[in-house]
mmCIF file with all atom_site columns, C-alpha atoms in Angstrom:
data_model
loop_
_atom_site.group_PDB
_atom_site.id
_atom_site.type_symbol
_atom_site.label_atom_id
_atom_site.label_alt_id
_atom_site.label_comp_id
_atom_site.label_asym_id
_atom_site.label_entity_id
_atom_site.label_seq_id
_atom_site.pdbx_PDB_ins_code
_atom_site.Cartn_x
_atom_site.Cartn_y
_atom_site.Cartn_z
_atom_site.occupancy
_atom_site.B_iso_or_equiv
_atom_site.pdbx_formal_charge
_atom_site.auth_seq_id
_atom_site.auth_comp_id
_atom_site.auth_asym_id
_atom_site.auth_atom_id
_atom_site.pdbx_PDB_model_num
ATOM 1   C CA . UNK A 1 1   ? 0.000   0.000  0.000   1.00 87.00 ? 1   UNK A CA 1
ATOM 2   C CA . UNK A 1 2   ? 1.020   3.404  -1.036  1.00 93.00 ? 2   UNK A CA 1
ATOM 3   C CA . UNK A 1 3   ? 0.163   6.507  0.515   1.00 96.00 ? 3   UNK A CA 1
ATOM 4   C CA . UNK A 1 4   ? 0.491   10.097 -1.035  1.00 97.00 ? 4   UNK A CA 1
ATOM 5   C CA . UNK A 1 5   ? -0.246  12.930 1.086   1.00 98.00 ? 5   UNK A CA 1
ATOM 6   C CA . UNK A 1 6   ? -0.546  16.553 -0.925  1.00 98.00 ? 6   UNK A CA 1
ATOM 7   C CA . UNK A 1 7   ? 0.848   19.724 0.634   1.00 98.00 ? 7   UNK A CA 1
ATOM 8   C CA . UNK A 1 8   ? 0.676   23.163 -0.464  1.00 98.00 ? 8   UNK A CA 1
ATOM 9   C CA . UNK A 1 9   ? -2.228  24.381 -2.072  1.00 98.00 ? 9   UNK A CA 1
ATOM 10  C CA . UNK A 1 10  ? -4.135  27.774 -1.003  1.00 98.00 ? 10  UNK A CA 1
ATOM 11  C CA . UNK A 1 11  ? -5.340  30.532 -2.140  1.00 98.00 ? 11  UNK A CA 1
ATOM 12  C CA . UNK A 1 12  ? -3.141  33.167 -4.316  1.00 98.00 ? 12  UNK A CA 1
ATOM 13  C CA . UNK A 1 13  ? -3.863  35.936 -6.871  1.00 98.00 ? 13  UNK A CA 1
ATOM 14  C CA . UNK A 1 14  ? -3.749  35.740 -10.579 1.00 98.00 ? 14  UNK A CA 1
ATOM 15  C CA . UNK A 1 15  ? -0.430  35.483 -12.120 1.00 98.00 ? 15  UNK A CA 1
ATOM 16  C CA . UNK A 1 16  ? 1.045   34.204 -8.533  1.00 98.00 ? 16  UNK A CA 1
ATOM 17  C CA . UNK A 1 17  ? 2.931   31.249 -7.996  1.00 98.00 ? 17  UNK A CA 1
ATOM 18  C CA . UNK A 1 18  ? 2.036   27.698 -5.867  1.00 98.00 ? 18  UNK A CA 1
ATOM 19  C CA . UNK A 1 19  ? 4.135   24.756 -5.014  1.00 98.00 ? 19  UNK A CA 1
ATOM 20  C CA . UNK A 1 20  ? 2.501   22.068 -4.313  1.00 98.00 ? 20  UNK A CA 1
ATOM 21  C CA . UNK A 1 21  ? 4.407   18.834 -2.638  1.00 98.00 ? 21  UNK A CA 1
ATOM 22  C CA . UNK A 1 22  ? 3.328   15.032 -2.642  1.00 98.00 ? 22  UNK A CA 1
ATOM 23  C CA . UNK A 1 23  ? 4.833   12.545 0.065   1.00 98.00 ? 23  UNK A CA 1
ATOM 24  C CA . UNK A 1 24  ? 5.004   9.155  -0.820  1.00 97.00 ? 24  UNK A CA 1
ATOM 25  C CA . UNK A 1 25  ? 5.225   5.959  1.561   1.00 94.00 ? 25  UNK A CA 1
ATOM 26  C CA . UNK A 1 26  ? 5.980   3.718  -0.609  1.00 82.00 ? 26  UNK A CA 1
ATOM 27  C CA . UNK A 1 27  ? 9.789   1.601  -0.319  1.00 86.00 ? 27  UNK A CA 1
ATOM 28  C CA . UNK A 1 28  ? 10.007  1.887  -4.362  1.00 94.00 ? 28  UNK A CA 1
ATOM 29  C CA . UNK A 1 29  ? 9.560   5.244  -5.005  1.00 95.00 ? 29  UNK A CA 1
ATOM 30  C CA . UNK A 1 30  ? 11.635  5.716  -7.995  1.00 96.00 ? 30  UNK A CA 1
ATOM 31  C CA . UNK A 1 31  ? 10.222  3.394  -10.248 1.00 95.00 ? 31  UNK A CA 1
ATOM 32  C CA . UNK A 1 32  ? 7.234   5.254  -10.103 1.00 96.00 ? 32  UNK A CA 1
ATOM 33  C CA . UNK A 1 33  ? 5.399   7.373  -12.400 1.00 96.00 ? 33  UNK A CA 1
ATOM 34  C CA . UNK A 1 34  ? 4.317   10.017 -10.777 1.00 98.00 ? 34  UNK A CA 1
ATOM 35  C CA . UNK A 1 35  ? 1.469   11.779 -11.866 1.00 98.00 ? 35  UNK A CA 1
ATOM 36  C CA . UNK A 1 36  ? -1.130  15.473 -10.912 1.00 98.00 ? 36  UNK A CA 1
ATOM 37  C CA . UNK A 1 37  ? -4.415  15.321 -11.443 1.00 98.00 ? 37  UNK A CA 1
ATOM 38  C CA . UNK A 1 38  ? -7.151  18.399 -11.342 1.00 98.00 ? 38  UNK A CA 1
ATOM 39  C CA . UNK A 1 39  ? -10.952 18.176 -10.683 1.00 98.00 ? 39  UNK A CA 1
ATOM 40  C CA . UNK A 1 40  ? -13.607 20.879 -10.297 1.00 97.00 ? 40  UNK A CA 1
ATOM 41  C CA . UNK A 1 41  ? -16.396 19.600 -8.525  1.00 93.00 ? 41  UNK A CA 1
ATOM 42  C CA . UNK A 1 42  ? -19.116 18.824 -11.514 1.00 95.00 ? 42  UNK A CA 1
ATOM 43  C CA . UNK A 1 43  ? -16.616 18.366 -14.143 1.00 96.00 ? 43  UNK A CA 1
ATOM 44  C CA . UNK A 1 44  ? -14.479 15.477 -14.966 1.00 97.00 ? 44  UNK A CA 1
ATOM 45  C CA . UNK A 1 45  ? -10.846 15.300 -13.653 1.00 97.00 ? 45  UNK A CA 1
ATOM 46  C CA . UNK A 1 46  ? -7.987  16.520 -15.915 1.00 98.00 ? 46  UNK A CA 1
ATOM 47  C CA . UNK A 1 47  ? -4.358  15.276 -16.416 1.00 98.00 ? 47  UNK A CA 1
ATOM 48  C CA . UNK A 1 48  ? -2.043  17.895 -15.231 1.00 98.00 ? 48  UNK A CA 1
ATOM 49  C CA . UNK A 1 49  ? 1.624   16.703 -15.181 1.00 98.00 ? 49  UNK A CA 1
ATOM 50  C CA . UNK A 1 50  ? 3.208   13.462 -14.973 1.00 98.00 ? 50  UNK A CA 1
ATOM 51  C CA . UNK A 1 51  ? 7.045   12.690 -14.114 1.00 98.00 ? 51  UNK A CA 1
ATOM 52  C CA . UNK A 1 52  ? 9.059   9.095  -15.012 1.00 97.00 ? 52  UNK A CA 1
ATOM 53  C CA . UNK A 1 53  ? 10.734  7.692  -12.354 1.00 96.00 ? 53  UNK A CA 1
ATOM 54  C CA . UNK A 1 54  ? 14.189  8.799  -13.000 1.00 96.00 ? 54  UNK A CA 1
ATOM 55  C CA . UNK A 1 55  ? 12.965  12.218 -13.527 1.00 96.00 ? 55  UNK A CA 1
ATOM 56  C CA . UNK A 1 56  ? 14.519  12.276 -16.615 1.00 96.00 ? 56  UNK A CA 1
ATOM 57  C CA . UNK A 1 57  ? 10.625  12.647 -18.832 1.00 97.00 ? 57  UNK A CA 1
ATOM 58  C CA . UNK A 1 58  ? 8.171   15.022 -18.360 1.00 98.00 ? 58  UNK A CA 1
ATOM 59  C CA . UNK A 1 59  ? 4.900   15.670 -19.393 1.00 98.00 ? 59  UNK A CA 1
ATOM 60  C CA . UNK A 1 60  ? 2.282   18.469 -19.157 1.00 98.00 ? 60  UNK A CA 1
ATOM 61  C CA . UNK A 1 61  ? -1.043  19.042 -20.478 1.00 98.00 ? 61  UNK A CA 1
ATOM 62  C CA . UNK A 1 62  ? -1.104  21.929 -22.935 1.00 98.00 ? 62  UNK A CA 1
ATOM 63  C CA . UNK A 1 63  ? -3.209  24.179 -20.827 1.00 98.00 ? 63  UNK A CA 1
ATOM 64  C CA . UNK A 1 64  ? -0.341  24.231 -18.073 1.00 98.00 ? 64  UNK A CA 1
ATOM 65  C CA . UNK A 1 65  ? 2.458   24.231 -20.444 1.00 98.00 ? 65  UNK A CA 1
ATOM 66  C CA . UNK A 1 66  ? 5.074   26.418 -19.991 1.00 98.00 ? 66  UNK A CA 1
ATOM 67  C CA . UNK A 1 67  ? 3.576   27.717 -16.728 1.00 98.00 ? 67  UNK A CA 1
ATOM 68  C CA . UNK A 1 68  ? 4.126   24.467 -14.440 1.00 98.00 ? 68  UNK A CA 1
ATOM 69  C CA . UNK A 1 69  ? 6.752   22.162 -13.947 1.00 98.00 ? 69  UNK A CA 1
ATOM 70  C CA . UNK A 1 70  ? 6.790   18.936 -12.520 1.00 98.00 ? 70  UNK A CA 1
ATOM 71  C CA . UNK A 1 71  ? 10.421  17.293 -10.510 1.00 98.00 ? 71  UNK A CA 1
ATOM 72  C CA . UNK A 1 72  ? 10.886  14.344 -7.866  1.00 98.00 ? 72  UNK A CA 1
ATOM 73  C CA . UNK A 1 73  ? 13.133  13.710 -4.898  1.00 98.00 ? 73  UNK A CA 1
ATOM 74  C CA . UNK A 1 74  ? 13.495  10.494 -5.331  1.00 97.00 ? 74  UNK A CA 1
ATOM 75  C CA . UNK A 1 75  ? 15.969  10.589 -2.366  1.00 96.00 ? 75  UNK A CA 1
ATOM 76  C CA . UNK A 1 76  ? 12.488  12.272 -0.156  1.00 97.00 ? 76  UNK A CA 1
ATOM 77  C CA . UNK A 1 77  ? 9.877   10.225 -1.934  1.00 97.00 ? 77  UNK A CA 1
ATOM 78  C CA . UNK A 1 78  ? 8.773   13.566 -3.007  1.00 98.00 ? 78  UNK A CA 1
ATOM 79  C CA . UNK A 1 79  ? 6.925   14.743 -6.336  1.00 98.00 ? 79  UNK A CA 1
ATOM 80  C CA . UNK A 1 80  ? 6.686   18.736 -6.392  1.00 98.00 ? 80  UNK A CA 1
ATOM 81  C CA . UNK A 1 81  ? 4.631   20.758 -8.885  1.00 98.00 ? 81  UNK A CA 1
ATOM 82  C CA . UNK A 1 82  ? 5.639   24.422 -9.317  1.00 98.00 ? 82  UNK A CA 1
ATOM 83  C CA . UNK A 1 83  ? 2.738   26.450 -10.491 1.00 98.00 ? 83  UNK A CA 1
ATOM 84  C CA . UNK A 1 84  ? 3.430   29.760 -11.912 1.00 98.00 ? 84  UNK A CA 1
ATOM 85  C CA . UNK A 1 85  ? 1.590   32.401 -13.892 1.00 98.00 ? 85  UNK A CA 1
ATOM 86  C CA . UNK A 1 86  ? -1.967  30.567 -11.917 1.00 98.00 ? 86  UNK A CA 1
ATOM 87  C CA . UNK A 1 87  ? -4.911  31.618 -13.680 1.00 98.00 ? 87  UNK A CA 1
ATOM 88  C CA . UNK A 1 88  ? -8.382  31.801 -12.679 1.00 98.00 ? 88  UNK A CA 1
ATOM 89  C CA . UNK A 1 89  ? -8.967  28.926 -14.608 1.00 97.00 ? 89  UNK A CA 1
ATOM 90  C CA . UNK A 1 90  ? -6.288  26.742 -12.729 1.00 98.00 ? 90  UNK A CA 1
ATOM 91  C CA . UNK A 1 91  ? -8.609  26.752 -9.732  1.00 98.00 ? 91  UNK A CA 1
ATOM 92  C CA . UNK A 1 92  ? -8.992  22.931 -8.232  1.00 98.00 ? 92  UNK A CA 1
ATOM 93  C CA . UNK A 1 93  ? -8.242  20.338 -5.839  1.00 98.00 ? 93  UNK A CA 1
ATOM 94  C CA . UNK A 1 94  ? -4.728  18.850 -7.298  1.00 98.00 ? 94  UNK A CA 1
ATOM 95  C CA . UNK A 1 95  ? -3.967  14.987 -6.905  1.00 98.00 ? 95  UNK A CA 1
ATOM 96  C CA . UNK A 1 96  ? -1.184  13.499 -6.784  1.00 98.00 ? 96  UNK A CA 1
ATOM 97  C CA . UNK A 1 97  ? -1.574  9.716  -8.064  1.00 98.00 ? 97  UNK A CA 1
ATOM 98  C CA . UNK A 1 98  ? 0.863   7.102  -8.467  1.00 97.00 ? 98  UNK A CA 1
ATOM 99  C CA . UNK A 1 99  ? 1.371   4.356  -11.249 1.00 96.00 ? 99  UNK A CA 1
ATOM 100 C CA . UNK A 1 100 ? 3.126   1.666  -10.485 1.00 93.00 ? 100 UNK A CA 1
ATOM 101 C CA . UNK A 1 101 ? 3.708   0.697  -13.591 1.00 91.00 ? 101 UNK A CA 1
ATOM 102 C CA . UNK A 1 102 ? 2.286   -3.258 -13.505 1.00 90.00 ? 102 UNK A CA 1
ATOM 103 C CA . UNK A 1 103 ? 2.316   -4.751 -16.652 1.00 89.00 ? 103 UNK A CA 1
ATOM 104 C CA . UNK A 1 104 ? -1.121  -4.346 -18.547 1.00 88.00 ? 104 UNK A CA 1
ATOM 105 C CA . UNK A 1 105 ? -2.750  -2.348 -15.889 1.00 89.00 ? 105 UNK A CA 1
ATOM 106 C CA . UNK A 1 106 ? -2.781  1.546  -17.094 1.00 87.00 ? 106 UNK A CA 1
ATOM 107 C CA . UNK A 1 107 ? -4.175  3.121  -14.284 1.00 93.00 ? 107 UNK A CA 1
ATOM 108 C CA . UNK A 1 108 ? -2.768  4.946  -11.666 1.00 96.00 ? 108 UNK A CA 1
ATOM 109 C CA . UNK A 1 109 ? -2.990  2.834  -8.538  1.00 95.00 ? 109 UNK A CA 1
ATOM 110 C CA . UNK A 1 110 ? -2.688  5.338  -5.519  1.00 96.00 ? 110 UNK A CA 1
ATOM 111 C CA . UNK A 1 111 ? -4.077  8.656  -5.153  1.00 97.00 ? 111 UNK A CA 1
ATOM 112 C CA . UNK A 1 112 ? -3.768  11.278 -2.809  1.00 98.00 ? 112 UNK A CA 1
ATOM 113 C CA . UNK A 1 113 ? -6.308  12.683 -0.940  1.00 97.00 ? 113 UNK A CA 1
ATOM 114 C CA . UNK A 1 114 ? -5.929  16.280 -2.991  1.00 98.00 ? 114 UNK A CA 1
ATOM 115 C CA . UNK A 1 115 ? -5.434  19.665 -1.899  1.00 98.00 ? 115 UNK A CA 1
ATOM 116 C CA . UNK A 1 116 ? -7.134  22.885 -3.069  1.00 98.00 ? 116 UNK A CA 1
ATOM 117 C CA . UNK A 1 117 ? -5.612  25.686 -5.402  1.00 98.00 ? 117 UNK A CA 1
ATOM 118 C CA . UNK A 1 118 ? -7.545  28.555 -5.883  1.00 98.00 ? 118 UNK A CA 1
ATOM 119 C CA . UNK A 1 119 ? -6.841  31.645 -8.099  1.00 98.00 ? 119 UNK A CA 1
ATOM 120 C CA . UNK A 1 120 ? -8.802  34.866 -7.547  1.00 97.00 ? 120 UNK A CA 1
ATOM 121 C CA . UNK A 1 121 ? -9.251  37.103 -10.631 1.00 93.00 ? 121 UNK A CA 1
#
């Protein structure tokens, strides 16, 4: 069992920055994907960011692009998400989920619990 604890999120202005931290239990950490998620309540949840183990890939959805970046400490079991430039629009409760990568399953297997961004106009 994996447990991911999120950390970070608040409330900031437009065009303000957010870090936002995820803790991880588990004993294999770095072979990990490591992924954000973003859900308004009512609509369905979005794919933020996602890191490889290593840290070595990266991937962001076009909407954060350029504005976020995703990085691990593999060494703290530790996934980070820097959010800069936040826009209204960015307003959410981020999760941090974990795939474990098992062969033919392509789902993440742990999620956090989430914690809430929100970005006044």
């Amino acid at each position: 069992q994996v447990q991911l604890v999120e950390s970070g999120g608040g409330l900031v202005q437009a065009g303000g920055s957010l870090r936002l931290s995820c803790a991880a239990s588990g004993r294999t950490f770095s072979t990990y994907n490591m992924n954000w998620f973003r859900q308004v309540p009512g609509k369905e949840r979005q794919f933020v960011s996602a890191v490889s183990g290593s840290g070595s890939t990266k991937y962001y959805a076009d909407s954060v692009k350029g504005r976020f970046t995703i990085s691990r400490d593999n060494a703290k079991n530790t996934v980070f998400l820097q959010m800069n430039s936040l826009k209204p629009e960015d307003t959410a409760v981020y999760y941090c989920a974990a795939d474990l990568r098992r062969v033919g399953v392509n789902v993440m297997d742990y999620w956090g619990k989430g914690t809430l961004v929100t970005v006044s106009s």
